[in-house]
Amino acid sequence: MKFKQIVTTVLISAVTAVAAIFVYGKYFEGRRPGIFQNGSNDIPVNYARYTMPGTDNRANAVPPSDFVTAARTAVPGVVHIKTKINPRQVTNGLQKRRSILQDLFGDEFFGDEFNGGGDGRRYYIPGQMASGSGVLISDDGYIVTNNHVIADADEITVSLANENKTFKAKLVGTDPSTDLAVIKIPAKNLPYMLYGNSDNVEIGQWVLAVGYPLNLDATVTAGIVSAKSRSIGINKSGGRINNSIESFIQTDAAVNQGNSGGALVNTAGELVGINSAIASPTGSYAGYSYAIPVNLVRKVVNDILKYGSVQRAYLGVKYASPAAIAAMTDDQLREIGVKRDVTGVQITEVMENSSAASAGLRQGDIITKINGVSIAGSSQMSEQVARYKPGDKISITYLRGDKEYTSSNITLRNLQGNTDVVRITSLDRLGADLSELTKEEATSIGVKGGVRVNDISTGILKKQTSMVPGFVILKAGNTAVTSVNTLSTILEKEKNIQLVGFYPQRGGNIYYYNINTGGAGAENL
């Protein structure tokens, strides 16, 4: 009897327990406070908890408590750069009208001012002083900064952070296409910054901008990365063709005039970019700043130190910009084989004897990856290709129709279509974007041919002359110029040369510009 009572009691307890669990799960479980605030299943708001770094895969999302360590690491490696451009005298280049005496007695009886050297009017371009920032990248005084910080400077001085030490700096090399330059000061055992990895920089990540804005002492500001691979159309190549490269890291860290050339730093105190520009209608900070990714900086600096100039590789393709595509009609797009909305870079032309041609690329193909890195647009593609030099091998992934292809072991080439080391030439030192007149253009303005100066950046033409874009070069010395190659050959042979030509939009006046390809201005490229 006693045994039956025990069994009965156990059974009743078990049934009661099961029933209690069932009822609780059915009617109360959904109401208990869980991972959602106030027990609500409708508002998915997680508790704001702090997770120690490394304890889960969301550790990188936890902001630092402060930026003291990163600032303490970065500030000693950022320097203050001051530049001076001396005043200079130039002529307006306009041909002086011949006098009656010249017609009667000939040019040999008169001085140079009567012999095609301008109309005699000379004027001074006043000197300039400016300041910017730079980043020490070695303990023996090598510094990276922006090209526009030191462009055309006759004197460059560098002051170290928190020290009363000032040095005269020597220009090592520049790359106007990326707006980067390397200078050096005669010092040892200097604090320098370590390169980070700009590929690992993510939108929303905290960063610091370190520099010398508005001629102040070392200043640190903080913000987040708001975009990557931005192209804002500010760089100019300063060379024979416009091959500027822009793929900026965009941040909202406050950057002002004088910050150019300074450091963009992650919270570990590593260099992830060189601050270069701001988006502003007033010239002062208005919310966005732009930095050159450090992975591109590293390649440019290494080339300058090893070769004296940047070894730039080219794919050899032409493509339509997003703005151009947006402005075209559907019929125009079909004619060049371009679609309106795609992710990647659509090819409109493949150059002969180019890397793209050897890879089998065709008009209408869409480049989607370089060495496995996804390409969203042309600025990202330019940055990826710019990280390599002629002779390096890459893989290119592209879409043709609806099918994806990958060409591997493609050897990159330089602008001449080979893998030779490229040296800076006198033509490069001009600091101009040049193009040859087409037959139609030459005929329309009544000449046999010539070379047009499309743009002038830093270099000999800006430093030594008053030439402005639009000038058409007809002669260099006594030799007619009908091609860029002809002009290059003449400049390599002659140190002092006179460029003769005219401005089609100004009428028939002939202008003369005397330049020295080995003189002032030549050292700044």
Coordinates of C-alpha atoms in Angstrom, one line a residue:
M1 CA 0.0 0.0 0.0
K2 CA 2.8 2.2 0.9
F3 CA 4.6 1.5 -2.4
K4 CA 1.4 2.3 -4.4
Q5 CA 1.1 5.7 -2.6
I6 CA 4.7 6.5 -3.4
V7 CA 4.3 5.7 -7.1
T8 CA 1.0 7.7 -7.3
T9 CA 2.7 10.7 -5.6
V10 CA 5.6 10.6 -8.0
L11 CA 3.3 10.4 -11.0
I12 CA 1.2 13.2 -9.8
S13 CA 4.3 15.4 -9.2
A14 CA 5.6 14.6 -12.7
V15 CA 2.4 15.4 -14.4
T16 CA 2.0 18.6 -12.4
A17 CA 5.6 19.6 -13.3
V18 CA 5.1 18.9 -17.0
A19 CA 1.8 20.8 -17.0
A20 CA 3.4 23.8 -15.2
I21 CA 6.3 23.9 -17.7
F22 CA 3.8 23.7 -20.6
V23 CA 1.6 26.5 -19.3
Y24 CA 4.5 28.7 -18.4
G25 CA 6.1 28.2 -21.9
K26 CA 2.8 28.8 -23.6
Y27 CA 1.6 31.9 -21.7
F28 CA 4.6 33.5 -20.0
E29 CA 7.8 32.7 -21.9
G30 CA 7.1 35.3 -24.7
R31 CA 6.7 38.0 -22.0
R32 CA 9.8 37.6 -20.1
P33 CA 12.7 40.1 -20.5
G34 CA 15.2 38.7 -23.0
I35 CA 17.8 40.2 -25.3
F36 CA 15.4 42.9 -26.3
Q37 CA 14.8 46.0 -24.3
N38 CA 11.7 45.8 -22.0
G39 CA 11.0 42.3 -23.2
S40 CA 9.6 43.6 -26.5
N41 CA 9.8 41.4 -29.6
D42 CA 8.8 44.3 -31.8
I43 CA 11.6 46.7 -31.1
P44 CA 15.0 45.0 -31.7
V45 CA 17.2 47.3 -29.6
N46 CA 20.1 45.5 -28.0
Y47 CA 21.5 46.6 -24.7
A48 CA 24.5 48.9 -25.1
R49 CA 27.0 46.6 -23.5
Y50 CA 30.8 46.9 -23.6
T51 CA 32.7 43.9 -24.9
M52 CA 36.4 43.7 -24.3
P53 CA 38.4 43.7 -27.6
G54 CA 39.0 40.2 -28.8
T55 CA 36.1 38.5 -27.0
D56 CA 33.9 38.3 -30.1
N57 CA 33.8 39.2 -33.7
R58 CA 32.3 42.7 -33.0
A59 CA 35.3 43.9 -31.1
N60 CA 36.3 46.4 -33.8
A61 CA 33.0 48.1 -33.5
V62 CA 33.8 49.3 -29.9
P63 CA 35.2 52.8 -30.0
P64 CA 38.3 53.6 -27.9
S65 CA 37.8 55.4 -24.6
D66 CA 40.1 58.2 -25.8
F67 CA 42.7 59.0 -28.5
V68 CA 45.6 59.8 -26.2
T69 CA 47.8 56.9 -27.2
A70 CA 47.3 57.4 -30.9
A71 CA 47.9 61.2 -30.6
R72 CA 51.0 60.6 -28.5
T73 CA 52.4 58.2 -31.1
A74 CA 51.6 60.4 -34.1
V75 CA 52.4 64.0 -33.2
P76 CA 56.2 63.6 -32.9
G77 CA 56.3 62.1 -36.5
V78 CA 54.4 65.1 -38.1
V79 CA 56.5 68.2 -39.0
H80 CA 55.7 71.8 -40.0
I81 CA 56.8 72.8 -43.5
K82 CA 57.3 76.4 -44.6
T83 CA 58.1 77.3 -48.1
K84 CA 59.3 80.4 -49.9
I85 CA 59.0 81.3 -53.6
N86 CA 61.2 84.2 -54.6
P87 CA 59.9 87.1 -56.7
R88 CA 60.8 86.7 -60.4
Q89 CA 60.8 88.8 -63.5
V90 CA 59.1 87.7 -66.7
T91 CA 58.1 89.2 -70.0
N92 CA 54.7 89.0 -71.6
G93 CA 56.2 87.0 -74.5
L94 CA 54.5 89.1 -77.1
Q95 CA 56.5 89.8 -80.3
K96 CA 57.6 93.4 -80.6
R97 CA 56.5 95.1 -83.7
R98 CA 59.3 95.8 -86.1
S99 CA 60.4 99.4 -86.5
I100 CA 61.1 101.3 -89.7
L101 CA 64.9 101.3 -88.8
Q102 CA 64.9 97.5 -88.6
D103 CA 63.3 97.3 -92.0
L104 CA 65.9 99.7 -93.4
F105 CA 69.1 98.4 -91.7
G106 CA 68.2 94.9 -90.6
D107 CA 68.1 93.2 -87.2
E108 CA 71.8 92.8 -86.7
F109 CA 72.2 96.5 -85.9
F110 CA 69.9 96.4 -82.9
G111 CA 69.9 94.8 -79.5
D112 CA 68.1 91.7 -78.3
E113 CA 65.0 93.7 -77.2
F114 CA 64.3 94.3 -81.0
N115 CA 64.9 90.7 -82.0
G116 CA 61.7 88.7 -81.2
G117 CA 61.9 88.5 -77.4
G118 CA 58.8 90.2 -76.4
D119 CA 57.5 93.8 -76.6
G120 CA 60.0 95.0 -74.0
R121 CA 57.5 95.1 -71.1
R122 CA 58.7 93.2 -68.1
Y123 CA 56.9 92.7 -64.9
Y124 CA 57.5 91.1 -61.5
I125 CA 55.6 88.2 -60.1
P126 CA 55.8 88.8 -56.3
G127 CA 57.2 86.2 -54.0
Q128 CA 55.1 83.9 -51.9
M129 CA 55.4 82.3 -48.5
A130 CA 53.2 79.3 -47.4
S131 CA 53.1 76.5 -44.9
G132 CA 51.9 73.0 -44.7
S133 CA 52.6 69.7 -43.0
G134 CA 54.7 66.6 -43.6
V135 CA 55.2 63.1 -42.1
L136 CA 58.5 61.6 -41.1
I137 CA 58.9 58.1 -42.6
S138 CA 62.4 57.3 -41.5
D139 CA 64.8 58.1 -38.7
D140 CA 67.3 59.7 -41.0
G141 CA 65.0 62.6 -42.2
Y142 CA 62.9 61.5 -45.2
I143 CA 59.5 63.2 -45.2
V144 CA 56.4 62.7 -47.3
T145 CA 54.1 65.6 -48.0
N146 CA 51.8 66.9 -50.7
N147 CA 53.3 68.1 -54.0
H148 CA 51.2 71.3 -53.8
V149 CA 52.8 72.1 -50.5
I150 CA 56.3 72.4 -51.9
A151 CA 55.5 73.1 -55.6
D152 CA 57.9 75.7 -57.2
A153 CA 59.4 76.5 -53.8
D154 CA 62.9 78.1 -53.8
E155 CA 63.3 77.4 -50.1
I156 CA 61.9 74.6 -47.9
T157 CA 62.3 74.7 -44.1
V158 CA 61.1 72.0 -41.7
S159 CA 60.4 72.4 -38.0
L160 CA 60.0 69.4 -35.7
A161 CA 57.1 68.9 -33.3
N162 CA 57.5 70.4 -29.8
E163 CA 61.2 71.2 -30.5
N164 CA 63.0 74.4 -31.4
K165 CA 64.7 72.8 -34.3
T166 CA 64.5 74.0 -37.9
F167 CA 66.2 72.4 -40.9
K168 CA 66.6 73.3 -44.5
A169 CA 65.0 70.6 -46.6
K170 CA 66.1 69.2 -49.9
L171 CA 63.6 68.1 -52.5
V172 CA 64.0 64.4 -53.4
G173 CA 61.2 63.9 -55.9
T174 CA 57.6 64.6 -56.7
D175 CA 54.6 62.9 -58.3
P176 CA 52.0 65.5 -59.3
S177 CA 49.6 62.8 -60.5
T178 CA 49.0 61.7 -56.9
D179 CA 50.0 65.1 -55.4
L180 CA 52.8 63.5 -53.4
A181 CA 56.4 64.6 -52.8
V182 CA 59.4 63.4 -50.8
I183 CA 61.8 65.8 -49.1
K184 CA 64.8 65.2 -46.7
I185 CA 66.3 67.0 -43.8
P186 CA 69.9 66.5 -42.5
A187 CA 69.1 64.8 -39.2
K188 CA 69.4 61.5 -37.4
N189 CA 67.5 59.4 -34.8
L190 CA 64.2 61.1 -35.6
P191 CA 60.8 59.8 -34.5
Y192 CA 58.9 58.5 -37.5
M193 CA 55.5 57.0 -38.2
L194 CA 54.8 53.4 -39.1
Y195 CA 52.7 52.6 -42.2
G196 CA 49.3 51.1 -41.6
N197 CA 47.1 49.4 -44.2
S198 CA 44.6 51.6 -45.9
D199 CA 42.8 48.6 -47.4
N200 CA 41.7 47.7 -43.8
V201 CA 40.2 51.2 -43.2
E202 CA 36.4 50.9 -43.0
I203 CA 33.6 53.4 -43.3
G204 CA 32.6 54.5 -39.8
Q205 CA 36.1 53.9 -38.4
W206 CA 37.6 56.5 -36.0
V207 CA 40.6 58.4 -37.4
L208 CA 42.8 61.4 -36.4
A209 CA 44.1 64.2 -38.5
V210 CA 47.4 65.5 -37.4
G211 CA 49.1 68.6 -38.8
Y212 CA 49.7 72.4 -38.6
P213 CA 46.6 74.1 -39.7
L214 CA 46.4 77.9 -40.0
N215 CA 50.1 78.1 -39.1
L216 CA 49.4 76.8 -35.6
D217 CA 51.5 74.3 -33.6
A218 CA 50.8 70.6 -34.0
T219 CA 47.0 70.0 -33.9
V220 CA 45.0 66.8 -33.6
T221 CA 41.4 66.5 -34.6
A222 CA 39.2 63.4 -34.7
G223 CA 36.4 62.1 -36.9
I224 CA 35.3 59.0 -38.8
V225 CA 35.8 57.7 -42.3
S226 CA 32.7 58.7 -44.2
A227 CA 33.6 57.3 -47.7
K228 CA 36.4 55.6 -49.6
S229 CA 37.7 55.8 -53.2
R230 CA 36.5 59.3 -53.7
S231 CA 37.5 61.3 -56.8
I232 CA 37.0 65.1 -56.6
G233 CA 38.9 66.3 -59.7
I234 CA 41.5 68.3 -57.8
N235 CA 44.8 66.6 -58.9
K236 CA 46.6 67.6 -62.1
S237 CA 49.3 65.4 -63.6
G238 CA 51.8 68.1 -64.4
G239 CA 53.1 65.9 -67.2
R240 CA 52.7 65.4 -70.9
I241 CA 49.3 63.7 -70.4
N242 CA 46.7 64.0 -67.8
N243 CA 47.1 60.8 -65.8
S244 CA 46.1 62.1 -62.4
I245 CA 45.1 59.5 -59.8
E246 CA 42.4 60.2 -57.2
S247 CA 41.0 57.6 -54.8
F248 CA 40.7 59.5 -51.5
I249 CA 39.7 58.4 -48.1
Q250 CA 36.9 60.9 -47.1
T251 CA 36.6 61.8 -43.4
D252 CA 34.9 64.3 -41.2
A253 CA 38.0 65.0 -39.1
A254 CA 38.5 68.8 -39.2
V255 CA 41.2 69.8 -41.7
N256 CA 42.1 73.4 -42.6
Q257 CA 44.7 75.2 -44.7
G258 CA 48.1 74.1 -43.5
N259 CA 47.0 70.5 -42.8
S260 CA 48.0 69.5 -46.3
G261 CA 50.7 66.8 -46.2
G262 CA 49.8 65.9 -42.6
A263 CA 48.9 62.5 -41.2
L264 CA 45.6 60.6 -41.2
V265 CA 46.0 58.1 -38.3
N266 CA 44.0 55.2 -37.0
T267 CA 43.4 54.6 -33.3
A268 CA 46.5 52.4 -33.1
G269 CA 48.6 55.4 -34.2
E270 CA 49.5 54.0 -37.6
L271 CA 49.6 56.2 -40.7
V272 CA 46.7 55.3 -43.0
G273 CA 46.7 58.4 -45.3
I274 CA 48.2 61.8 -46.2
N275 CA 45.7 64.6 -45.8
S276 CA 45.4 66.5 -49.0
A277 CA 42.2 68.4 -49.6
I278 CA 39.0 69.7 -48.2
A279 CA 35.5 70.1 -49.8
S280 CA 34.6 73.7 -49.1
P281 CA 32.8 76.6 -50.8
T282 CA 34.8 79.1 -48.7
G283 CA 38.3 77.6 -48.5
S284 CA 37.9 76.7 -44.9
Y285 CA 36.8 73.4 -43.4
A286 CA 33.1 72.7 -44.1
G287 CA 32.7 69.1 -43.0
Y288 CA 34.7 66.8 -45.3
S289 CA 38.4 66.3 -45.9
Y290 CA 40.3 63.9 -48.2
A291 CA 43.4 61.8 -47.6
I292 CA 45.6 59.8 -50.0
P293 CA 45.5 56.1 -49.0
V294 CA 48.8 55.1 -47.4
N295 CA 49.1 51.9 -49.6
L296 CA 49.4 54.2 -52.6
V297 CA 51.7 56.6 -50.7
R298 CA 54.1 53.7 -49.9
K299 CA 54.4 52.7 -53.5
V300 CA 55.0 56.3 -54.8
V301 CA 57.6 57.0 -52.0
N302 CA 59.5 53.7 -52.7
D303 CA 59.7 54.5 -56.4
I304 CA 61.0 58.0 -55.8
L305 CA 63.6 56.8 -53.5
K306 CA 64.7 53.9 -55.7
Y307 CA 64.3 55.3 -59.2
G308 CA 64.1 59.0 -58.8
S309 CA 60.6 59.0 -60.4
V310 CA 57.4 57.1 -60.1
Q311 CA 57.2 53.9 -62.3
R312 CA 53.6 54.1 -63.4
A313 CA 51.9 51.1 -65.0
Y314 CA 49.0 51.4 -67.4
L315 CA 46.3 49.0 -68.4
G316 CA 45.8 50.7 -71.8
V317 CA 42.0 51.1 -71.8
K318 CA 39.7 54.0 -72.3
Y319 CA 36.4 54.2 -70.4
A320 CA 33.5 56.6 -70.1
S321 CA 33.1 58.4 -66.8
P322 CA 29.9 58.2 -64.8
A323 CA 29.1 61.8 -65.7
A324 CA 29.6 61.1 -69.4
I325 CA 27.4 58.0 -69.2
A326 CA 24.7 60.0 -67.5
A327 CA 24.8 62.7 -70.2
M328 CA 24.5 60.2 -73.1
T329 CA 21.3 58.9 -74.7
D330 CA 20.5 55.2 -74.9
D331 CA 21.3 55.2 -78.6
Q332 CA 24.8 56.8 -77.9
L333 CA 25.5 54.2 -75.2
R334 CA 24.6 51.3 -77.6
E335 CA 26.9 52.8 -80.2
I336 CA 29.9 52.5 -77.9
G337 CA 28.8 49.3 -76.3
V338 CA 28.2 50.8 -72.8
K339 CA 25.4 50.0 -70.3
R340 CA 23.9 52.6 -68.1
D341 CA 24.0 51.0 -64.6
V342 CA 26.8 48.6 -63.9
T343 CA 29.3 47.9 -61.2
G344 CA 32.8 48.1 -62.6
V345 CA 34.6 49.9 -65.3
Q346 CA 33.2 49.7 -68.9
I347 CA 35.8 49.7 -71.6
T348 CA 35.2 52.0 -74.6
E349 CA 38.6 51.4 -76.3
V350 CA 41.6 49.1 -75.9
M351 CA 44.9 50.6 -76.9
E352 CA 47.3 48.6 -79.1
N353 CA 50.4 47.0 -77.6
S354 CA 48.9 47.4 -74.1
S355 CA 48.4 45.1 -71.1
A356 CA 44.7 45.1 -71.7
A357 CA 45.2 44.0 -75.3
S358 CA 47.4 41.1 -74.2
A359 CA 44.8 40.1 -71.6
G360 CA 42.2 39.8 -74.5
L361 CA 40.0 42.6 -73.3
R362 CA 37.6 44.2 -75.8
Q363 CA 35.3 47.2 -76.1
G364 CA 32.2 46.7 -74.0
D365 CA 33.9 44.4 -71.4
I366 CA 33.4 45.5 -67.8
I367 CA 36.4 45.2 -65.5
T368 CA 35.2 44.0 -62.0
K369 CA 38.4 43.0 -60.2
I370 CA 42.1 43.6 -60.2
N371 CA 44.1 40.9 -58.5
G372 CA 40.9 39.7 -56.8
V373 CA 40.1 43.2 -55.4
S374 CA 36.6 44.3 -56.4
I375 CA 36.4 47.4 -58.6
A376 CA 33.3 49.6 -58.2
G377 CA 34.5 52.4 -60.5
S378 CA 37.3 54.1 -62.3
S379 CA 38.9 55.8 -59.3
Q380 CA 39.2 52.5 -57.5
M381 CA 40.7 50.9 -60.6
S382 CA 43.2 53.7 -61.0
E383 CA 44.4 53.3 -57.4
Q384 CA 44.8 49.5 -57.7
V385 CA 46.8 49.8 -61.0
A386 CA 48.9 52.6 -59.6
R387 CA 50.2 50.3 -56.8
Y388 CA 52.1 48.4 -59.4
K389 CA 55.0 49.2 -61.7
P390 CA 55.8 48.1 -65.3
G391 CA 56.9 44.5 -65.3
D392 CA 54.6 43.4 -62.4
K393 CA 52.0 40.7 -63.1
I394 CA 48.3 41.0 -62.2
S395 CA 45.1 39.2 -62.9
I396 CA 42.0 41.0 -64.4
T397 CA 38.5 39.8 -63.9
Y398 CA 35.9 41.1 -66.3
L399 CA 32.4 40.6 -67.6
R400 CA 31.6 39.9 -71.3
G401 CA 27.9 39.7 -71.8
D402 CA 26.6 37.8 -68.8
K403 CA 29.7 35.6 -68.3
E404 CA 32.7 36.3 -66.1
Y405 CA 36.3 35.7 -67.2
T406 CA 39.7 36.1 -65.5
S407 CA 43.0 36.7 -67.3
S408 CA 46.0 35.8 -65.1
N409 CA 49.7 36.7 -65.2
I410 CA 49.2 39.8 -67.3
T411 CA 52.4 41.9 -67.4
L412 CA 51.8 45.6 -66.9
R413 CA 53.5 48.0 -69.2
N414 CA 54.5 51.7 -69.2
L415 CA 53.1 54.4 -71.4
Q416 CA 55.6 53.4 -74.1
G417 CA 54.3 49.9 -74.1
N418 CA 57.3 48.2 -72.6
T419 CA 58.6 47.5 -69.1
D420 CA 61.7 49.7 -69.1
V421 CA 62.5 52.0 -66.2
V422 CA 61.0 55.5 -67.0
R423 CA 63.2 58.5 -66.2
I424 CA 62.0 62.1 -65.9
T425 CA 62.7 64.0 -69.1
S426 CA 62.9 67.7 -70.0
L427 CA 59.4 67.4 -71.5
D428 CA 58.1 66.2 -68.1
R429 CA 59.8 69.1 -66.4
L430 CA 57.8 71.5 -68.4
G431 CA 54.9 70.7 -66.2
A432 CA 52.3 70.8 -68.9
D433 CA 49.6 68.6 -70.4
L434 CA 50.3 68.6 -74.1
S435 CA 48.5 67.3 -77.2
E436 CA 49.1 67.4 -80.9
L437 CA 46.9 69.4 -83.2
T438 CA 44.8 67.2 -85.5
K439 CA 44.8 67.9 -89.2
E440 CA 41.4 69.4 -88.9
E441 CA 42.4 71.7 -86.1
A442 CA 45.6 72.8 -87.8
T443 CA 43.7 73.6 -91.0
S444 CA 41.1 75.5 -89.2
I445 CA 43.6 77.9 -87.6
G446 CA 45.8 78.1 -90.7
V447 CA 49.0 76.2 -89.6
K448 CA 50.7 73.0 -90.7
G449 CA 50.8 71.6 -87.3
G450 CA 51.7 72.2 -83.7
V451 CA 51.5 71.2 -80.0
R452 CA 48.8 72.6 -77.8
V453 CA 49.4 73.4 -74.1
N454 CA 46.2 72.2 -72.5
D455 CA 47.1 72.8 -68.9
I456 CA 50.0 74.0 -66.8
S457 CA 50.8 72.6 -63.4
T458 CA 54.1 72.9 -61.5
G459 CA 57.3 73.1 -63.4
I460 CA 59.4 75.1 -65.9
L461 CA 56.5 76.8 -67.8
K462 CA 54.9 78.1 -64.6
K463 CA 58.2 79.0 -63.0
Q464 CA 59.9 80.7 -65.9
T465 CA 57.2 82.1 -68.1
S466 CA 53.8 83.8 -68.2
M467 CA 52.4 81.2 -70.6
V468 CA 48.8 80.2 -70.0
P469 CA 46.8 77.2 -71.3
G470 CA 45.7 77.4 -74.9
F471 CA 49.1 78.3 -76.3
V472 CA 50.1 76.4 -79.5
I473 CA 53.8 75.7 -79.9
L474 CA 54.8 76.1 -83.5
K475 CA 58.6 76.2 -83.1
A476 CA 61.3 75.3 -80.5
G477 CA 64.3 77.3 -81.4
N478 CA 64.6 77.2 -85.2
T479 CA 62.8 73.8 -85.6
A480 CA 59.2 73.4 -86.5
V481 CA 57.2 71.4 -83.9
T482 CA 54.4 69.3 -85.2
S483 CA 54.4 66.5 -82.6
V484 CA 55.1 66.0 -78.9
N485 CA 58.0 63.6 -79.7
T486 CA 59.7 66.3 -81.9
L487 CA 59.4 68.7 -79.0
S488 CA 60.8 66.2 -76.6
T489 CA 63.8 65.5 -78.8
I490 CA 64.6 69.2 -79.1
L491 CA 64.3 69.8 -75.3
E492 CA 66.7 66.9 -74.6
K493 CA 69.4 68.4 -76.9
E494 CA 69.0 72.1 -76.0
K495 CA 69.3 73.5 -72.4
N496 CA 68.3 77.0 -73.4
I497 CA 65.5 77.2 -75.9
Q498 CA 62.8 79.6 -77.1
L499 CA 59.3 78.4 -77.7
V500 CA 57.5 80.2 -80.4
G501 CA 53.8 80.1 -81.0
F502 CA 50.4 81.8 -80.6
Y503 CA 47.1 81.8 -78.9
P504 CA 44.4 81.0 -81.5
Q505 CA 41.7 82.8 -79.5
R506 CA 43.8 86.0 -79.3
G507 CA 44.4 86.5 -83.0
G508 CA 47.6 86.3 -85.0
N509 CA 50.2 87.8 -82.5
I510 CA 53.3 85.6 -82.2
Y511 CA 54.6 85.0 -78.6
Y512 CA 58.1 84.0 -77.6
Y513 CA 58.9 82.2 -74.3
N514 CA 62.5 81.6 -73.3
I515 CA 63.1 78.6 -71.0
N516 CA 66.0 76.9 -69.4
T517 CA 65.4 73.2 -69.0
G518 CA 68.1 72.8 -66.5
G519 CA 67.5 76.0 -64.5
A520 CA 65.1 77.2 -61.9
G521 CA 61.9 75.2 -61.8
A522 CA 63.5 72.0 -63.2
E523 CA 64.4 70.8 -59.7
N524 CA 60.8 70.9 -58.6
L525 CA 59.6 67.9 -60.7

